[in-house]
Coordinates of C-alpha atoms in Angstrom, one line a residue:
M1 CA 5.7 -89.3 56.6
S2 CA 3.9 -86.0 56.8
S3 CA 2.8 -84.8 59.6
K4 CA 0.2 -83.7 58.4
I5 CA -3.6 -84.8 60.1
K6 CA -5.7 -86.9 57.1
V7 CA -9.7 -85.7 57.0
A8 CA -11.1 -89.0 55.1
S9 CA -13.9 -86.9 54.1
P10 CA -13.5 -82.9 51.2
L11 CA -15.0 -79.8 52.7
V12 CA -16.6 -77.9 50.6
I13 CA -15.2 -74.7 50.2
L14 CA -17.7 -72.0 48.8
H15 CA -15.1 -68.8 48.2
G16 CA -16.8 -65.0 48.9
D17 CA -16.0 -61.5 47.7
E18 CA -13.9 -58.3 48.2
M19 CA -12.0 -58.0 51.7
A20 CA -14.1 -61.3 53.1
Q21 CA -12.1 -63.0 50.3
V22 CA -8.8 -62.3 51.0
A23 CA -9.2 -62.9 54.9
F24 CA -10.8 -66.1 54.0
E25 CA -8.1 -67.7 51.5
R26 CA -5.2 -66.6 54.6
I27 CA -7.0 -69.2 56.1
L28 CA -8.0 -71.7 54.6
D29 CA -3.9 -71.8 54.1
T30 CA -2.7 -71.6 57.1
F31 CA -5.4 -73.5 59.5
V32 CA -7.0 -75.9 56.6
T33 CA -4.0 -76.2 53.8
S34 CA -0.8 -76.8 55.7
P35 CA -2.3 -78.8 58.6
L36 CA -4.7 -81.0 57.8
D37 CA -4.3 -83.8 54.3
I38 CA -7.5 -82.4 53.3
D39 CA -9.3 -82.3 49.9
L40 CA -11.1 -79.2 49.3
V41 CA -14.6 -78.7 47.1
E42 CA -14.0 -75.2 46.1
I43 CA -16.7 -73.5 44.0
D44 CA -16.4 -69.5 43.1
L45 CA -19.3 -67.5 44.2
S46 CA -18.3 -64.2 43.9
A47 CA -20.6 -62.0 42.1
E48 CA -18.5 -62.3 39.2
N49 CA -18.6 -65.0 38.5
R50 CA -21.5 -66.1 39.3
L51 CA -22.8 -63.5 36.2
I52 CA -20.0 -65.1 33.8
T53 CA -22.4 -68.6 34.7
N54 CA -25.6 -67.1 34.6
G55 CA -26.1 -68.8 38.4
Q56 CA -24.8 -72.1 37.7
S57 CA -21.8 -71.7 40.4
V58 CA -24.4 -71.4 42.5
I59 CA -26.0 -74.7 41.0
D60 CA -23.1 -76.3 41.4
A61 CA -23.3 -75.1 44.9
I62 CA -26.1 -76.5 46.5
E63 CA -25.5 -79.8 44.4
A64 CA -21.7 -79.6 46.6
L65 CA -23.6 -78.7 49.4
K66 CA -26.0 -82.1 49.0
Q67 CA -23.1 -84.5 47.8
H68 CA -20.7 -83.9 50.7
G69 CA -23.4 -82.6 54.1
V70 CA -20.0 -80.2 55.1
G71 CA -19.1 -76.6 54.0
I72 CA -18.1 -73.9 53.9
K73 CA -19.5 -70.3 52.2
N74 CA -17.8 -67.1 52.7
A75 CA -18.8 -63.8 52.2
G76 CA -20.5 -62.4 48.3
M77 CA -21.5 -58.6 47.5
T78 CA -25.5 -59.0 46.2
V79 CA -24.6 -56.2 43.4
N80 CA -27.5 -53.2 43.3
R81 CA -28.0 -51.9 39.2
A82 CA -25.1 -50.2 39.1
Q83 CA -23.2 -52.5 40.1
L84 CA -24.5 -54.9 37.5
G85 CA -24.4 -52.4 34.7
E86 CA -20.4 -51.7 35.7
M87 CA -20.0 -55.5 35.4
L88 CA -22.6 -56.6 32.0
A89 CA -19.5 -53.2 30.1
K90 CA -16.4 -55.0 32.1
Y91 CA -18.6 -58.2 30.1
P92 CA -20.0 -57.3 26.9
E93 CA -19.9 -61.0 25.4
V94 CA -23.0 -61.6 28.7
D95 CA -26.9 -60.4 27.7
G96 CA -28.2 -58.5 30.6
A97 CA -31.3 -59.5 29.1
T98 CA -31.6 -63.5 29.4
L99 CA -29.5 -63.8 32.4
H100 CA -31.1 -66.2 35.1
P101 CA -32.0 -64.3 38.7
L102 CA -29.8 -66.8 40.3
A103 CA -26.5 -64.5 38.1
T104 CA -27.3 -61.7 40.0
K105 CA -29.0 -62.2 43.3
S106 CA -28.2 -62.8 46.4
P107 CA -27.3 -66.4 46.9
N108 CA -27.9 -67.2 50.7
G109 CA -30.9 -67.9 49.6
A110 CA -31.1 -70.1 46.7
I111 CA -28.9 -72.2 48.1
R112 CA -31.4 -72.3 51.8
K113 CA -33.8 -73.2 50.2
G114 CA -31.1 -75.7 48.0
I115 CA -30.4 -77.5 51.1
G116 CA -33.6 -76.6 53.1
G117 CA -31.5 -75.5 55.5
N118 CA -32.5 -72.7 58.7
I119 CA -30.0 -70.7 60.8
T120 CA -28.6 -70.7 63.9
R121 CA -26.6 -66.8 64.7
E122 CA -24.9 -67.4 68.2
D123 CA -22.4 -65.6 69.7
I124 CA -19.5 -66.7 69.8
Q125 CA -18.4 -67.4 73.8
F126 CA -15.2 -64.7 74.1
R127 CA -14.5 -63.7 78.0
N128 CA -13.6 -60.5 78.1
L129 CA -15.7 -58.5 75.6
Q130 CA -17.7 -55.7 77.2
V131 CA -19.5 -53.3 74.5
K132 CA -20.0 -49.3 75.9
T133 CA -23.9 -49.1 74.3
P134 CA -24.6 -45.1 73.6
E135 CA -26.6 -43.8 76.2
W136 CA -30.1 -43.7 74.6
V137 CA -32.3 -42.1 77.0
G138 CA -33.8 -39.1 75.9
R139 CA -31.8 -39.4 72.5
D140 CA -33.9 -37.9 69.9
I141 CA -34.3 -39.8 66.5
V142 CA -37.1 -40.7 65.5
V143 CA -38.6 -43.8 63.1
D144 CA -40.6 -42.0 60.8
T145 CA -43.2 -45.6 58.6
M146 CA -45.9 -45.0 55.9
E147 CA -49.3 -46.9 57.9
Q148 CA -50.8 -47.6 54.9
G149 CA -49.8 -50.5 51.8
G150 CA -47.5 -53.1 52.2
I151 CA -48.3 -56.4 54.4
K152 CA -50.2 -54.2 56.8
D153 CA -52.6 -54.8 54.2
S154 CA -52.4 -58.2 52.2
F155 CA -54.8 -60.9 52.1
N156 CA -53.0 -63.2 53.0
A157 CA -54.8 -66.3 54.0
L158 CA -54.4 -70.3 55.1
S159 CA -53.8 -73.1 51.2
T160 CA -56.8 -76.2 52.3
A161 CA -55.7 -78.0 49.3
T162 CA -52.8 -79.0 47.5
G163 CA -52.6 -77.3 44.2
V164 CA -51.1 -74.0 42.7
I165 CA -51.0 -70.4 43.0
K166 CA -51.9 -68.1 40.2
L167 CA -50.7 -64.7 40.4
M168 CA -53.2 -63.2 37.2
F169 CA -52.7 -60.2 36.0
V170 CA -56.7 -57.5 33.3
G171 CA -54.7 -54.8 32.2
A172 CA -56.1 -52.7 29.0
S173 CA -56.5 -55.3 26.9
G174 CA -59.2 -56.9 28.9
D175 CA -57.7 -60.7 28.8
P176 CA -56.3 -62.0 32.1
R177 CA -52.1 -63.2 32.4
E178 CA -50.8 -65.1 34.4
L179 CA -47.8 -63.1 36.2
H180 CA -46.4 -66.2 38.8
R181 CA -47.5 -69.3 40.1
R182 CA -46.2 -72.0 42.3
E183 CA -47.1 -74.7 44.0
V184 CA -48.8 -74.5 47.7
S185 CA -49.9 -77.6 49.7
K186 CA -52.8 -78.2 51.9
G187 CA -51.2 -75.8 55.2
D188 CA -49.5 -73.7 53.4
P189 CA -49.6 -69.5 54.3
W190 CA -49.8 -67.3 51.0
L191 CA -49.8 -63.0 51.1
L192 CA -50.1 -61.1 48.6
A193 CA -49.2 -57.5 49.2
S194 CA -48.9 -53.9 47.3
N195 CA -47.9 -50.9 47.3
D196 CA -49.7 -47.7 46.0
L197 CA -47.2 -45.7 44.4
A198 CA -48.6 -42.4 44.7
N199 CA -48.8 -43.5 48.4
V200 CA -45.1 -43.9 48.6
K201 CA -44.4 -40.7 46.9
A202 CA -46.7 -38.4 49.1
W203 CA -45.0 -40.2 51.9
A204 CA -41.7 -39.5 51.1
H205 CA -42.3 -35.6 50.5
R206 CA -43.6 -35.8 54.1
F207 CA -40.4 -37.6 55.1
F208 CA -37.7 -34.7 53.7
Q209 CA -40.1 -32.0 54.8
R210 CA -40.4 -33.2 58.2
A211 CA -36.0 -33.2 58.1
I212 CA -35.9 -29.9 56.6
D213 CA -39.0 -28.2 58.6
E214 CA -37.1 -30.2 62.1
R215 CA -33.6 -30.1 61.2
R216 CA -32.7 -33.7 61.3
D217 CA -30.4 -35.3 58.8
V218 CA -32.5 -39.2 57.2
Y219 CA -31.7 -42.4 57.5
L220 CA -33.4 -44.7 55.0
G221 CA -33.6 -48.2 55.3
L222 CA -34.9 -50.5 52.9
K223 CA -33.5 -54.5 51.7
D224 CA -34.2 -52.9 47.9
T225 CA -30.9 -55.5 46.7
V226 CA -32.6 -59.2 48.1
I227 CA -36.1 -57.5 47.5
A228 CA -35.7 -55.3 44.3
G229 CA -39.9 -55.4 42.6
Y230 CA -40.1 -54.6 45.9
D231 CA -38.0 -52.4 48.3
G232 CA -36.1 -51.9 45.0
V233 CA -39.0 -49.6 43.4
M234 CA -39.5 -48.1 46.7
R235 CA -36.2 -46.9 47.5
A236 CA -35.7 -45.8 43.3
T237 CA -38.6 -43.5 44.3
I238 CA -37.7 -41.9 47.4
E239 CA -34.1 -40.7 45.9
R240 CA -36.1 -39.7 42.8
I241 CA -37.6 -37.2 45.1
F242 CA -35.4 -36.1 47.0
E243 CA -32.2 -35.8 44.0
T244 CA -35.6 -33.3 41.9
D245 CA -36.8 -31.5 45.4
Y246 CA -34.6 -31.8 48.3
R247 CA -31.3 -32.4 48.1
E248 CA -30.0 -28.6 47.0
Q249 CA -32.6 -27.5 50.8
F250 CA -30.6 -30.7 52.2
E251 CA -27.4 -29.0 51.2
A252 CA -28.0 -25.3 52.0
L253 CA -28.8 -26.3 55.7
G254 CA -26.1 -28.3 55.6
L255 CA -28.5 -30.9 56.8
S256 CA -27.5 -35.0 55.4
Y257 CA -28.9 -38.0 54.0
H258 CA -28.3 -41.8 54.0
Y259 CA -29.3 -45.1 53.0
E260 CA -28.3 -48.5 53.6
L261 CA -29.5 -51.6 53.6
I262 CA -31.5 -51.8 56.3
D263 CA -31.0 -54.6 58.8
A264 CA -27.4 -52.4 58.5
Q265 CA -29.5 -49.4 58.9
A266 CA -31.5 -51.0 62.0
A267 CA -27.4 -52.1 63.9
R268 CA -26.9 -48.8 63.3
I269 CA -30.2 -47.4 65.2
V270 CA -29.1 -48.8 68.2
A271 CA -24.6 -49.1 68.5
N272 CA -24.0 -46.2 66.4
P273 CA -27.0 -44.1 66.6
P274 CA -26.0 -40.1 65.5
E275 CA -27.5 -37.5 68.8
R276 CA -30.3 -36.7 66.2
A277 CA -31.9 -38.0 62.9
L278 CA -34.8 -39.0 61.3
W279 CA -35.3 -42.8 60.1
G280 CA -36.7 -43.7 57.3
V281 CA -38.5 -47.5 56.8
P282 CA -41.2 -47.3 54.2
D283 CA -41.8 -50.9 55.3
N284 CA -44.6 -50.5 58.1
T285 CA -44.7 -53.9 59.1
T286 CA -40.4 -53.8 59.9
G287 CA -41.0 -49.2 60.9
R288 CA -44.1 -50.5 63.2
K289 CA -41.6 -52.3 65.2
L290 CA -38.0 -50.3 64.9
Y291 CA -40.3 -47.6 66.1
K292 CA -40.8 -49.1 69.5
L293 CA -38.5 -50.5 70.2
V294 CA -36.6 -46.8 70.1
E295 CA -39.5 -45.7 72.1
Q296 CA -38.9 -47.9 74.1
L297 CA -35.0 -46.9 74.6
K298 CA -35.6 -43.4 74.8
Q299 CA -37.3 -44.5 77.8
H300 CA -35.1 -46.9 79.1
G301 CA -31.6 -47.3 77.2
I302 CA -30.1 -50.5 76.3
P303 CA -28.5 -52.3 79.5
S304 CA -25.2 -53.8 79.8
R305 CA -25.2 -57.2 77.7
K306 CA -24.9 -60.1 80.3
A307 CA -25.5 -62.9 78.1
H308 CA -25.1 -64.6 74.6
V309 CA -27.6 -64.3 72.3
S310 CA -29.0 -66.8 70.3
L311 CA -30.8 -66.4 67.1
S312 CA -33.3 -68.7 64.4
R313 CA -34.0 -67.5 61.4
M314 CA -36.8 -69.6 59.7
S315 CA -35.1 -70.0 55.9
A316 CA -35.9 -73.5 54.8
G317 CA -39.4 -72.7 53.4
G318 CA -37.9 -69.9 50.9
G319 CA -41.0 -68.0 52.6
D320 CA -41.7 -63.6 53.8
Q321 CA -40.1 -61.3 51.9
Y322 CA -36.9 -63.2 50.2
G323 CA -38.9 -66.1 48.3
S324 CA -41.5 -63.4 47.2
Y325 CA -42.5 -63.1 43.5
N326 CA -41.5 -58.9 43.7
M327 CA -42.2 -56.9 40.8
P328 CA -43.7 -53.2 39.8
A329 CA -46.9 -53.3 37.3
E330 CA -45.8 -52.7 33.9
E331 CA -49.8 -50.8 33.6
D332 CA -52.4 -50.0 36.1
G333 CA -54.9 -53.2 36.3
I334 CA -56.6 -55.9 38.4
L335 CA -54.2 -58.4 40.4
K336 CA -55.9 -62.0 41.0
I337 CA -55.0 -64.8 42.9
V338 CA -56.4 -68.0 41.6
V339 CA -55.7 -71.2 43.4
D340 CA -57.1 -73.4 41.3
G341 CA -59.4 -72.4 39.6
E342 CA -61.1 -70.3 42.1
E343 CA -60.5 -66.4 42.7
K344 CA -59.4 -66.0 46.3
H345 CA -58.7 -62.3 46.2
A346 CA -58.5 -59.1 43.4
R347 CA -57.0 -55.6 44.3
H348 CA -56.5 -52.4 41.5
V349 CA -52.8 -51.4 41.0
K350 CA -51.7 -48.9 38.9
K351 CA -48.4 -48.8 36.8
G352 CA -45.3 -48.3 38.9
D353 CA -46.9 -50.1 42.0
P354 CA -44.4 -52.4 42.9
I355 CA -45.8 -55.7 44.0
L356 CA -44.6 -58.6 46.2
L357 CA -46.1 -62.8 46.4
M358 CA -45.2 -65.3 49.2
S359 CA -46.0 -68.1 50.5
N360 CA -44.3 -70.7 52.6
D361 CA -44.3 -74.2 53.5
R362 CA -45.7 -75.6 56.6
R363 CA -43.3 -79.4 55.9
A364 CA -40.8 -77.0 56.1
I365 CA -42.3 -74.0 59.4
K366 CA -42.6 -78.3 61.0
D367 CA -39.2 -79.2 60.8
W368 CA -38.0 -75.7 62.3
V369 CA -39.7 -75.2 64.8
G370 CA -38.9 -79.1 65.7
Q371 CA -34.5 -77.6 65.2
V372 CA -35.6 -74.9 67.7
F373 CA -36.6 -77.2 70.2
R374 CA -33.7 -79.6 69.4
D375 CA -31.2 -76.3 70.2
A376 CA -32.9 -74.6 73.1
S377 CA -33.5 -78.4 74.5
R378 CA -29.7 -79.6 73.7
K379 CA -27.9 -76.6 75.7
G380 CA -30.8 -75.2 78.5
K381 CA -32.2 -71.8 76.7
E382 CA -35.4 -70.2 77.3
V383 CA -37.2 -70.3 73.9
Y384 CA -39.4 -66.8 72.4
F385 CA -40.9 -66.8 69.3
G386 CA -41.9 -63.4 67.5
L387 CA -44.9 -63.7 65.6
K388 CA -47.7 -61.4 64.3
R389 CA -51.2 -63.5 64.8
E390 CA -54.2 -61.3 65.1
Y391 CA -54.4 -60.6 61.7
M392 CA -51.8 -62.8 60.6
D393 CA -53.5 -66.3 59.2
Y394 CA -49.6 -66.3 57.1
D395 CA -48.7 -66.3 61.0
D396 CA -51.0 -68.0 63.3
V397 CA -50.1 -71.0 60.9
F398 CA -46.3 -71.1 63.4
S399 CA -48.8 -71.1 66.2
D400 CA -50.6 -74.3 65.1
V401 CA -47.4 -76.1 64.3
I402 CA -45.5 -74.8 67.6
T403 CA -48.3 -76.6 69.2
E404 CA -48.1 -80.1 67.6
V405 CA -44.9 -80.8 67.8
R406 CA -44.9 -79.5 71.3
I407 CA -47.3 -82.6 72.2
E408 CA -45.5 -84.7 69.4
L409 CA -42.1 -84.1 71.4
A410 CA -44.4 -85.0 74.6
K411 CA -45.6 -87.9 73.8
A412 CA -41.9 -89.3 72.9
D413 CA -40.8 -88.8 76.3
T414 CA -39.1 -85.3 75.3
P415 CA -40.2 -82.7 77.2
P416 CA -40.0 -79.5 74.8
P417 CA -37.9 -76.1 76.0
S418 CA -39.8 -73.4 78.0
F419 CA -41.4 -71.2 75.4
M420 CA -43.6 -67.9 74.5
I421 CA -45.4 -66.8 72.1
M422 CA -45.5 -62.8 71.7
R423 CA -45.6 -60.2 68.8
P424 CA -42.4 -59.3 66.6
S425 CA -41.9 -56.5 67.9
S426 CA -42.1 -57.4 71.9
Q427 CA -39.3 -60.0 71.0
L428 CA -37.2 -57.3 69.6
I429 CA -37.5 -55.5 72.7
K430 CA -37.0 -57.9 75.0
M431 CA -33.9 -59.1 73.1
I432 CA -32.2 -55.2 73.7
T433 CA -33.8 -54.5 76.8
D434 CA -33.8 -56.6 79.3
P435 CA -32.5 -60.5 77.8
P436 CA -32.6 -63.6 79.8
R437 CA -28.8 -65.1 80.8
N438 CA -29.6 -68.1 78.2
A439 CA -32.0 -67.4 74.9
L440 CA -33.3 -68.4 71.5
Y441 CA -35.1 -66.1 69.6
P442 CA -36.0 -67.8 66.5
A443 CA -38.0 -65.3 63.8
Q444 CA -38.7 -66.0 59.8
N445 CA -36.5 -64.9 57.5
L446 CA -36.6 -61.3 57.0
D447 CA -36.9 -60.1 61.3
G448 CA -34.2 -63.0 62.1
D449 CA -31.7 -60.9 59.7
I450 CA -32.6 -57.5 61.0
F451 CA -32.1 -59.1 64.7
S452 CA -28.9 -61.0 63.8
D453 CA -27.6 -57.4 62.6
I454 CA -28.8 -55.6 65.8
S455 CA -28.2 -58.0 67.7
A456 CA -24.2 -58.9 66.8
A457 CA -23.7 -54.8 67.0
L458 CA -24.2 -54.9 70.8
G459 CA -22.7 -57.9 70.8
G460 CA -19.2 -56.6 70.0
S461 CA -19.2 -56.3 66.1
L462 CA -20.7 -58.9 63.4
A463 CA -17.1 -60.9 63.3
T464 CA -17.8 -62.1 66.9
A465 CA -21.0 -64.5 65.9
S466 CA -21.0 -67.3 64.9
S467 CA -24.0 -68.6 61.7
I468 CA -24.1 -72.0 61.3
I469 CA -27.9 -73.6 58.7
E470 CA -28.4 -76.5 59.3
S471 CA -30.7 -79.1 56.9
Q472 CA -33.2 -81.5 57.8
S473 CA -31.1 -83.7 55.8
G474 CA -28.0 -83.4 57.8
T475 CA -26.6 -80.7 55.1
M476 CA -23.9 -77.7 58.3
L477 CA -22.9 -74.8 56.5
F478 CA -21.1 -72.8 58.6
E479 CA -20.3 -69.2 57.2
A480 CA -19.4 -66.0 58.9
P481 CA -23.1 -63.5 59.7
H482 CA -20.8 -60.8 58.5
G483 CA -20.7 -59.5 55.1
T484 CA -17.6 -58.5 52.5
A485 CA -16.6 -55.3 54.5
H486 CA -16.8 -53.3 51.4
D487 CA -14.9 -49.9 52.3
L488 CA -12.0 -52.2 54.2
Y489 CA -11.6 -53.5 50.5
L490 CA -10.9 -50.2 49.2
A491 CA -8.9 -49.2 51.7
Y492 CA -7.2 -51.8 51.1
Q493 CA -6.3 -52.0 47.7
E494 CA -5.2 -47.9 47.7
S495 CA -2.7 -48.7 50.1
G496 CA -1.6 -51.8 47.1
G497 CA -2.5 -54.9 50.7
K498 CA -0.7 -52.7 53.3
K499 CA -3.8 -52.0 54.9
A500 CA -5.4 -55.0 55.6
H501 CA -7.1 -54.1 58.6
F502 CA -10.5 -57.2 58.9
N503 CA -11.7 -58.8 61.7
S504 CA -11.8 -62.4 61.3
S505 CA -12.7 -64.3 64.0
A506 CA -16.2 -65.0 62.5
L507 CA -14.2 -66.9 59.2
I508 CA -12.2 -68.9 62.0
Y509 CA -14.3 -70.2 63.7
A510 CA -16.9 -70.8 61.0
V511 CA -13.7 -73.6 60.1
A512 CA -13.6 -74.6 63.8
N513 CA -17.6 -75.7 63.4
A514 CA -16.6 -77.4 59.6
L515 CA -14.0 -79.1 60.7
E516 CA -15.8 -80.8 64.3
T517 CA -18.1 -82.2 62.4
L518 CA -16.8 -82.8 59.8
G519 CA -13.9 -85.1 62.6
E520 CA -17.5 -86.1 64.6
R521 CA -19.4 -87.9 61.4
D522 CA -15.6 -89.5 60.7
H523 CA -14.8 -90.2 64.2
N524 CA -11.6 -88.6 63.6
Q525 CA -11.2 -88.1 67.3
A526 CA -7.4 -86.3 66.2
L527 CA -9.0 -83.3 63.7
I528 CA -11.5 -83.0 66.6
D529 CA -9.0 -81.8 69.3
Y530 CA -7.8 -79.8 66.7
S531 CA -10.6 -78.4 66.3
T532 CA -11.5 -77.6 69.3
R533 CA -7.7 -76.0 69.6
L534 CA -8.4 -73.5 67.3
K535 CA -11.1 -72.2 68.8
A536 CA -9.8 -72.2 72.0
A537 CA -6.4 -70.2 69.5
L538 CA -9.3 -67.3 68.8
I539 CA -11.3 -66.7 72.1
D540 CA -7.1 -67.3 73.8
T541 CA -6.1 -64.6 71.7
V542 CA -8.5 -62.2 72.7
A543 CA -8.5 -63.3 75.8
D544 CA -5.3 -61.9 76.3
G545 CA -6.1 -58.0 74.3
V546 CA -4.9 -59.4 70.7
I547 CA -7.7 -57.4 68.6
T548 CA -8.3 -55.5 65.3
G549 CA -9.4 -51.9 65.1
D550 CA -13.2 -53.0 65.6
L551 CA -13.0 -54.5 68.8
K552 CA -10.7 -51.2 70.1
G553 CA -12.0 -49.9 74.0
K554 CA -14.9 -53.1 73.3
T555 CA -12.4 -55.1 76.1
T556 CA -12.6 -55.5 80.3
H557 CA -9.5 -54.2 80.3
P558 CA -9.0 -51.5 77.4
E559 CA -5.6 -50.6 79.1
S560 CA -3.7 -54.0 77.8
E561 CA -5.3 -54.0 74.6
T562 CA -2.7 -54.1 72.1
L563 CA -3.8 -53.5 67.9
V564 CA -2.7 -55.6 64.7
D565 CA -4.0 -55.8 61.0
M566 CA -6.0 -58.0 59.7
Q567 CA -2.8 -61.1 58.9
G568 CA -1.0 -59.9 62.9
F569 CA -4.0 -61.9 63.9
I570 CA -4.1 -64.5 62.5
D571 CA -0.2 -64.9 62.9
A572 CA -1.4 -63.8 67.0
V573 CA -4.6 -67.1 66.6
G574 CA -1.3 -69.4 64.7
K575 CA 0.6 -68.9 67.5
R576 CA -1.6 -69.5 70.3
L577 CA -2.5 -72.7 68.7
N578 CA 1.2 -74.4 67.7
A579 CA 2.0 -73.3 71.3
D580 CA -1.3 -75.4 72.6

């Protein structure tokens, strides 16, 4: 007779890439298939398989999650242009010109939109982690951003009726051409932004020349993987200028240039900043937030974190930059926004100028706000929303929805938690420099992505947090907030599999969360008990000082730490689990 715990409902497993996938396979073997009698619905969401299947694997993942209700997603690569070229060379039978966007873009947004899910990211309740934050007071770091263009100079409005938004372009031919259309409902916010490539070039020259004049290393941050037709255009333009006009000067002066995705760059700013640098954030809405944060850090520093942080990220509506139409203009001309035959806005663009059109779903916003209040009430949290209401109709609709949900809850004798609405920059500063003991910080998609990585970096590691995607229909997807650990994977490959350095805490916790949810839905007390013991074993293992290299020196008793590799840590958690 089998001693395995019988699980009635299947669990959806979405596989990923690189070092995270190596860890995931061992975790599933150790903590899922060995001790449990469970059916796994496994889908390969690796970058390679998304390309080969022309995005069908992403559609399959969405359908599997809708059908079965509970899943675990591993981290996957978002390929840049160079990586896409390498994969297309590897698979010559794949026609790059006819690829579906799901074949090359990050699957995360599509999955969240497909299941209608929003994200909650919380610190795992480790008892003995104390991150030593860098000394920030007086640190010589400057954030430089563009003054014009982008969302700051956007045209944004609320839809007055249900209908279709069309993005039209009139070029040299004089004939209007439809670039994009999307359906909107009454009350949905929408926004059109563009950037003048000439302004981007001028900013790049000023930025690099300032670095030379002030003898500063430079860091550039954009989101070119997800917003390739907007941020990607700016990155390519800026880096061409660097290569052509400034690289030799930088090398002669011993200065360095670094590029990372903006969320990773933002995390580096707070957790591992250089002594002196010039930080370039061309997107002015993000740039101003980080500028204000850095100026606060120079004055007050980063206090020791005494509270675990929770963030809720609005993504289900497909809104903001992640759900946008983004593309460079093919020629000089005029952009027009037409809503049900009525022209709402027009602006000139020149060839190559990046264009962005985005909207959000008011119903999805309401679902998200309701979810935020429910979670905060259940866990006794204060809520701090970040909205740019002064000149953004796009953000003001969130404020209206918050009031609407609050009134509905009060009528239902369910008082909402204590909450405040502040600017996103103030929300970020509060989260870092003046955090209350038990707070939830709701943010829109891109802000939530950036804020999450900042918070995780200050919490110890991206691997010391949990990520939960919950839909209004009840679909639950659990994942780790970290990426695929590309550098660690290269070392793993070069060592022939001997150097397996990776913190698997977040993946183990995601597995435990998913199993707990299955247990609750199936009324399976044995599975609930097992998932509870798995979480305890993970937390107790770290409490015993058994840690991976990324947490070295970050425990309350660094002299008692025992460093182990990836497999050593998984084995230690397994031993602790079986001993309980």
